[in-house]
mmCIF file of C-alpha atoms in Angstrom:
data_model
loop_
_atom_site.group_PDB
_atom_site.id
_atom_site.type_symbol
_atom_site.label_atom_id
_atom_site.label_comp_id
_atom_site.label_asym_id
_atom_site.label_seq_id
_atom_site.Cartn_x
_atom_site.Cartn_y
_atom_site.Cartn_z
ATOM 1 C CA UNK A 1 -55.666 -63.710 -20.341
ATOM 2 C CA UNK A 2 -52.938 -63.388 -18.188
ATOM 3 C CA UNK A 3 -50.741 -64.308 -20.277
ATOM 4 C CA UNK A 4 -51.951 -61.794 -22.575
ATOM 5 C CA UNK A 5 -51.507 -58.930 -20.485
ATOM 6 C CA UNK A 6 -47.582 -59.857 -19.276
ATOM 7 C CA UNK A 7 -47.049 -60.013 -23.133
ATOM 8 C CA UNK A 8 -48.551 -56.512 -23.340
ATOM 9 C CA UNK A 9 -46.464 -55.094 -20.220
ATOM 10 C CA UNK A 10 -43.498 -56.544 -21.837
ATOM 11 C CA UNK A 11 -44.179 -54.834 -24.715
ATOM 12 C CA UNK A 12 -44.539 -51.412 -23.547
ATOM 13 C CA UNK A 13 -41.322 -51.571 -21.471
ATOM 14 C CA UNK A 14 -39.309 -52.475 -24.454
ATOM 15 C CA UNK A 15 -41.143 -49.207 -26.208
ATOM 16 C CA UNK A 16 -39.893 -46.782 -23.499
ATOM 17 C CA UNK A 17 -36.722 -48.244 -23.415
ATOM 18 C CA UNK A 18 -36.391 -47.657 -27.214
ATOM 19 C CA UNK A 19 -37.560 -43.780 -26.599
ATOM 20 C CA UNK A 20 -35.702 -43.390 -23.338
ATOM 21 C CA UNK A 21 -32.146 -44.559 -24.087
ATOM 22 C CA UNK A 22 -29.730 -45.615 -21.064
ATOM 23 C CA UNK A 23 -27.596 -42.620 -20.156
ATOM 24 C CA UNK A 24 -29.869 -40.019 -21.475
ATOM 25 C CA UNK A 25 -31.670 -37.509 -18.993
ATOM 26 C CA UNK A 26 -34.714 -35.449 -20.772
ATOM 27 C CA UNK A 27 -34.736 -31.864 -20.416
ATOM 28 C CA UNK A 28 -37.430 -31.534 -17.927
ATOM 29 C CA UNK A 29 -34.968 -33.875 -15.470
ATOM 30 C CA UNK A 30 -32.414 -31.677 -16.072
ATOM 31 C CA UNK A 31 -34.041 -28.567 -14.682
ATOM 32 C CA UNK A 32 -34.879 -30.025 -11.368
ATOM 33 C CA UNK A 33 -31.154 -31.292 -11.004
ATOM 34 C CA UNK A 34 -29.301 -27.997 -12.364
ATOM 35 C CA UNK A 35 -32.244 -25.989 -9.868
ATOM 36 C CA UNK A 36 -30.835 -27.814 -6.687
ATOM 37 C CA UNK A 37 -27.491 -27.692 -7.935
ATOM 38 C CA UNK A 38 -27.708 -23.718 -7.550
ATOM 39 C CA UNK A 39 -29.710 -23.929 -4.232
ATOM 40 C CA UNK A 40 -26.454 -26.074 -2.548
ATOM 41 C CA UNK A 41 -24.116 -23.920 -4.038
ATOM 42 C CA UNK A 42 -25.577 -20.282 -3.578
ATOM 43 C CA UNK A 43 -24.992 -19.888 -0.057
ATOM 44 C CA UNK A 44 -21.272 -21.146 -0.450
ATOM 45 C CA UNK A 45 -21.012 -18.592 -3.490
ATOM 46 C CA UNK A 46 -22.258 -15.384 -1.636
ATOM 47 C CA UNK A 47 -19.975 -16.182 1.565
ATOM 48 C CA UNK A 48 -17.168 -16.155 -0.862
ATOM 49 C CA UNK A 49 -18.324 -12.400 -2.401
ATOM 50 C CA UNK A 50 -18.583 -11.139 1.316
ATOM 51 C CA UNK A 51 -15.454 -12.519 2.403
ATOM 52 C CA UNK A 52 -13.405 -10.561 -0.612
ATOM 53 C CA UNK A 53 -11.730 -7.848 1.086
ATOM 54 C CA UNK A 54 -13.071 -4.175 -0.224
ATOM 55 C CA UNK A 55 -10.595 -1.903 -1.944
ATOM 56 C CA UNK A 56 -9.009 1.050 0.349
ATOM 57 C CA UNK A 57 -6.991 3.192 0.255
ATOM 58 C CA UNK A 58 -3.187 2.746 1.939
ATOM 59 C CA UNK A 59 -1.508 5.336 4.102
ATOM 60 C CA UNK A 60 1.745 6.693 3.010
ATOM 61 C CA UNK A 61 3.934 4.563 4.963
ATOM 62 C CA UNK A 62 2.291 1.843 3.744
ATOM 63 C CA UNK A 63 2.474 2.949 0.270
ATOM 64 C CA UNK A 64 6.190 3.609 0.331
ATOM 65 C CA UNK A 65 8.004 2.152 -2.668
ATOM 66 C CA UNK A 66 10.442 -0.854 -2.493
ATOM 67 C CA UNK A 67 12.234 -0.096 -5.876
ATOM 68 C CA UNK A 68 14.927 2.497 -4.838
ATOM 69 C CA UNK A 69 17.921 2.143 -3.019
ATOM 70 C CA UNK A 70 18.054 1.954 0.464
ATOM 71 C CA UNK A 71 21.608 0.992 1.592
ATOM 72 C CA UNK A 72 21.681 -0.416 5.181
ATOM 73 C CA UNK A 73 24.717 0.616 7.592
ATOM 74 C CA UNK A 74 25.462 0.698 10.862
ATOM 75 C CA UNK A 75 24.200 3.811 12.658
ATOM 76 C CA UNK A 76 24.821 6.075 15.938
ATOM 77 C CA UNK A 77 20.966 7.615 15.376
ATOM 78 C CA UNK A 78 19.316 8.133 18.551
ATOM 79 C CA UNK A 79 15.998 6.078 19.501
ATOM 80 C CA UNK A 80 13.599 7.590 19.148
ATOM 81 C CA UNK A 81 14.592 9.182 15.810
ATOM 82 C CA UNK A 82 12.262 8.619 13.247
ATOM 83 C CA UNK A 83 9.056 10.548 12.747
ATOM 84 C CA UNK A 84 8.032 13.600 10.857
ATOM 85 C CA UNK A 85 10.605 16.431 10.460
ATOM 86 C CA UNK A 86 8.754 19.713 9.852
ATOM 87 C CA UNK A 87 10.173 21.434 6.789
ATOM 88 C CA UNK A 88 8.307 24.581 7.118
ATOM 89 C CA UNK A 89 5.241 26.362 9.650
ATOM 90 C CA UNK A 90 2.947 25.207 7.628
ATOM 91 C CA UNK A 91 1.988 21.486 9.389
ATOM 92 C CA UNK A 92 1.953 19.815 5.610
ATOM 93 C CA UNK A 93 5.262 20.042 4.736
ATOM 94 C CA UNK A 94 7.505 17.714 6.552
ATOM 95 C CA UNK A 95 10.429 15.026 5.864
ATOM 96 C CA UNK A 96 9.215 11.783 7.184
ATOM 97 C CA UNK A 97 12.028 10.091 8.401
ATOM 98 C CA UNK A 98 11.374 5.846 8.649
ATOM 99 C CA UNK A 99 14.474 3.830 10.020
ATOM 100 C CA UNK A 100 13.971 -0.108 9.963
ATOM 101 C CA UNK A 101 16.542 -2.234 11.827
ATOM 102 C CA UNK A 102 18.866 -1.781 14.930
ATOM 103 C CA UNK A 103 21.739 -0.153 15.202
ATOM 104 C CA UNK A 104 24.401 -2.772 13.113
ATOM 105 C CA UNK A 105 22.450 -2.765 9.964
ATOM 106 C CA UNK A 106 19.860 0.121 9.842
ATOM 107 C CA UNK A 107 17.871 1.154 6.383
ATOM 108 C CA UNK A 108 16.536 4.652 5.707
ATOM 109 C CA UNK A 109 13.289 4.935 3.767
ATOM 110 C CA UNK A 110 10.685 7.897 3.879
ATOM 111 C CA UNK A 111 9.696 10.921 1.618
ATOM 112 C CA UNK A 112 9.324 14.733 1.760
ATOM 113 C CA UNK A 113 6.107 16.552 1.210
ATOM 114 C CA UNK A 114 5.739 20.267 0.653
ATOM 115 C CA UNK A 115 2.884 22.146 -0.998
ATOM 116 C CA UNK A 116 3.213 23.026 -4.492
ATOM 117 C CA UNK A 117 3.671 26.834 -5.669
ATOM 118 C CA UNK A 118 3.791 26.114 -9.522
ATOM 119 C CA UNK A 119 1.196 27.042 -12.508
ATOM 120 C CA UNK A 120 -0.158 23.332 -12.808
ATOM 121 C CA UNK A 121 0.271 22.625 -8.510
ATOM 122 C CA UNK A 122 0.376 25.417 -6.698
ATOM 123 C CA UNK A 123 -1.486 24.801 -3.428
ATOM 124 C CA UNK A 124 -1.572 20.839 -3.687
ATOM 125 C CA UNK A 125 0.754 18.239 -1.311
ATOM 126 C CA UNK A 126 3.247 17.101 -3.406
ATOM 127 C CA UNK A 127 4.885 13.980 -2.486
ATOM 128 C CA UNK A 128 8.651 12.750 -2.942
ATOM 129 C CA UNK A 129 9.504 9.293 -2.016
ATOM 130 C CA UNK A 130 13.151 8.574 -1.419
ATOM 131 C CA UNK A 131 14.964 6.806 -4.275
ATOM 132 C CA UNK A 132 18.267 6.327 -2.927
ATOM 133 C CA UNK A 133 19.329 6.856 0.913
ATOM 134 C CA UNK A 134 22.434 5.374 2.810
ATOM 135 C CA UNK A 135 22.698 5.244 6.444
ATOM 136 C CA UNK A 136 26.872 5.469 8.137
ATOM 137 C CA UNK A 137 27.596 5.804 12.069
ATOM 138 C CA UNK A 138 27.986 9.818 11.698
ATOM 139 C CA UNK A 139 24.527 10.555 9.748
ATOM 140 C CA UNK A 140 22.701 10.376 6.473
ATOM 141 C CA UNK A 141 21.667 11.139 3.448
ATOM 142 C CA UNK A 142 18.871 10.979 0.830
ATOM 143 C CA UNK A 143 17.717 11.496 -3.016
ATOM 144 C CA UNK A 144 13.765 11.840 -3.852
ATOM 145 C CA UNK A 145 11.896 10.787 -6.829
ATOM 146 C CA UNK A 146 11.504 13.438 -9.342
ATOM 147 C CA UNK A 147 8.343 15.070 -9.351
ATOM 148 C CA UNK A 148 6.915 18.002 -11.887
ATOM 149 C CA UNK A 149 10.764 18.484 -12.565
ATOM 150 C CA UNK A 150 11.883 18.744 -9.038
ATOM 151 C CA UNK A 151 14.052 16.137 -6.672
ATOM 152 C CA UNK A 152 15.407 16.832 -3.696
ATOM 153 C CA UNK A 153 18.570 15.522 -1.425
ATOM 154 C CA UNK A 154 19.618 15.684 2.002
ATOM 155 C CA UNK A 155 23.024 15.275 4.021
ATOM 156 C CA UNK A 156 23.533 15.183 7.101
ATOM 157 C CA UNK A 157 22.501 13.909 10.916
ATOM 158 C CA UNK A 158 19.844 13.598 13.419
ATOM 159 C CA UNK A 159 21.119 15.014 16.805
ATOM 160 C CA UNK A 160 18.941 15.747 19.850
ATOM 161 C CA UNK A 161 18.823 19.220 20.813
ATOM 162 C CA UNK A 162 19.347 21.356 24.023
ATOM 163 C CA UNK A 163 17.632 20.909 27.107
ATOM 164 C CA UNK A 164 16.641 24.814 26.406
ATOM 165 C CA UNK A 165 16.098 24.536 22.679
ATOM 166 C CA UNK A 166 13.377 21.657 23.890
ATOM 167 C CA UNK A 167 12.182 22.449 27.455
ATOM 168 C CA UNK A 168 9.145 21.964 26.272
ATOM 169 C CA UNK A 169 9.604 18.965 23.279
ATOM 170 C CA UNK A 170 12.639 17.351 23.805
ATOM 171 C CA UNK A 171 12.767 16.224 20.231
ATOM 172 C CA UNK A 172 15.235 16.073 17.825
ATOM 173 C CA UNK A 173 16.408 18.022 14.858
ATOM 174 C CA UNK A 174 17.426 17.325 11.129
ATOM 175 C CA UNK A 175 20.524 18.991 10.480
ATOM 176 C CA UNK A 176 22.149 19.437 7.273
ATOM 177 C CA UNK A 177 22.216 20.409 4.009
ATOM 178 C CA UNK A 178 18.794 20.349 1.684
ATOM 179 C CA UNK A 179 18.889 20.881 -1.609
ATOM 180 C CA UNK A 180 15.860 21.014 -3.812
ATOM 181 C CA UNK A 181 17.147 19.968 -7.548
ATOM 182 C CA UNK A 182 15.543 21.551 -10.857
ATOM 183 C CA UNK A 183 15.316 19.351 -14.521
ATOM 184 C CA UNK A 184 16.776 22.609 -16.013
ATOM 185 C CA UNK A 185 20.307 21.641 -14.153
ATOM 186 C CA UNK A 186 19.793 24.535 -11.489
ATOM 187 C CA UNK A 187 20.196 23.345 -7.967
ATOM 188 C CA UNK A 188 19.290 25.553 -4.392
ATOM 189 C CA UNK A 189 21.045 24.684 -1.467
ATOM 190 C CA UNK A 190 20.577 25.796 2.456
ATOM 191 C CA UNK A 191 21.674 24.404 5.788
ATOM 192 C CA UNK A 192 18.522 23.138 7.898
ATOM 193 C CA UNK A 193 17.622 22.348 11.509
ATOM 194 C CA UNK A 194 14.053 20.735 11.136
ATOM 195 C CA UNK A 195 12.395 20.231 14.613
ATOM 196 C CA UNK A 196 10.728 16.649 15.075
ATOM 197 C CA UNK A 197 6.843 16.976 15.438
ATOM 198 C CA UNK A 198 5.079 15.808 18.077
ATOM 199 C CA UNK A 199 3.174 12.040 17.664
ATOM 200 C CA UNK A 200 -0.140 13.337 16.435
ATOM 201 C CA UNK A 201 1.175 16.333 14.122
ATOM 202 C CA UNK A 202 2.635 13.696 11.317
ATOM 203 C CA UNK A 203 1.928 13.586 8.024
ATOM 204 C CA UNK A 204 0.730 10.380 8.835
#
């Protein structure tokens, strides 16, 4: 009798080994397995999508463009010099001066923005980024990015004004030539003293 039933034992065995072959997992294994393979990973996966930094928006100086030419020189600028230049009353139109370096190899970078008086812009901030700029002991000059068929250039220096021009300020001005350049081949010159704005009035 006993031997009977080892002989029947035996027998069964070898049937679910024939139905269950080695290396084989059924379906309802897998679902367990592939359900606590998601339950380790999850937390690890949703860290990760909280972690991405969110999309924003960069400020202009941050934004400034690296593919122009920006030809470092030595310079005789005054500390203190960089900032927004006000190009007119109105506290959105300025020349935003940026000067990286010291004083043996500086680089000028920056842009102009005025407010638009065309058909298709008038009353929006149009920016110009500079596209070319050098930088020599004696002063400076610039060439903007077209934009709706106007450029515009600068020559000339940053110099610190008079102790009664700026009793109050003590800032510096932006003298020189501006020109603002038309697509048609027309250009329109005029000398300019911009007054440097106070920290807190920038564009910025």
């Amino acid at each position: 009798m006993h031997r009977a039933r080892r002989a029947w034992l035996a027998n069964k065995g070898s049937t679910v080994a024939r139905l269950v072959p080695a290396g084989r997992v059924s379906i309802g294994m897998r679902i367990p397995a592939l359900f606590l393979l998601l339950l380790l990973t999850a937390p690890h996966w949703m860290n990760a999508q909280q972690q991405r930094p969110l999309p924003r928006l960069q400020q202009r100086q941050q934004a400034l463009v690296e593919d122009g030419i920006f030809q470092p020189g030595r310079s005789n600028l005054p500390d203190g010099a960089a900032g927004s230049y006000a190009l007119s009353p109105d506290a959105a139109e300025v020349i935003e001066i940026i000067l990286n370096g010291d004083a043996n190899s500086v680089r000028l970078q920056g842009y102009l923005t005025r407010i638009g008086d065309g058909t298709s812009d008038r009353g929006a901030p149009l920016t110009y980024f500079f596209a070319r700029t050098t930088v020599s002991p004696t002063g400076l000059t610039f060439i903007t990015k077209q934009v709706h068929g106007v450029s515009w250039s600068f020559a000339g220096t940053i110099e610190r004004g008079s102790v009664q021009t700026n009793a109050q300020k003590g800032y510096y001005f932006l003298n020189g030539t501006l020109t603002e350049h038309f697509d048609i081949g027309q250009s329109a010159p005029r000398r300019v003293s911009l007054p440097l704005l106070p920290v807190g009035q920038s564009s910025q």
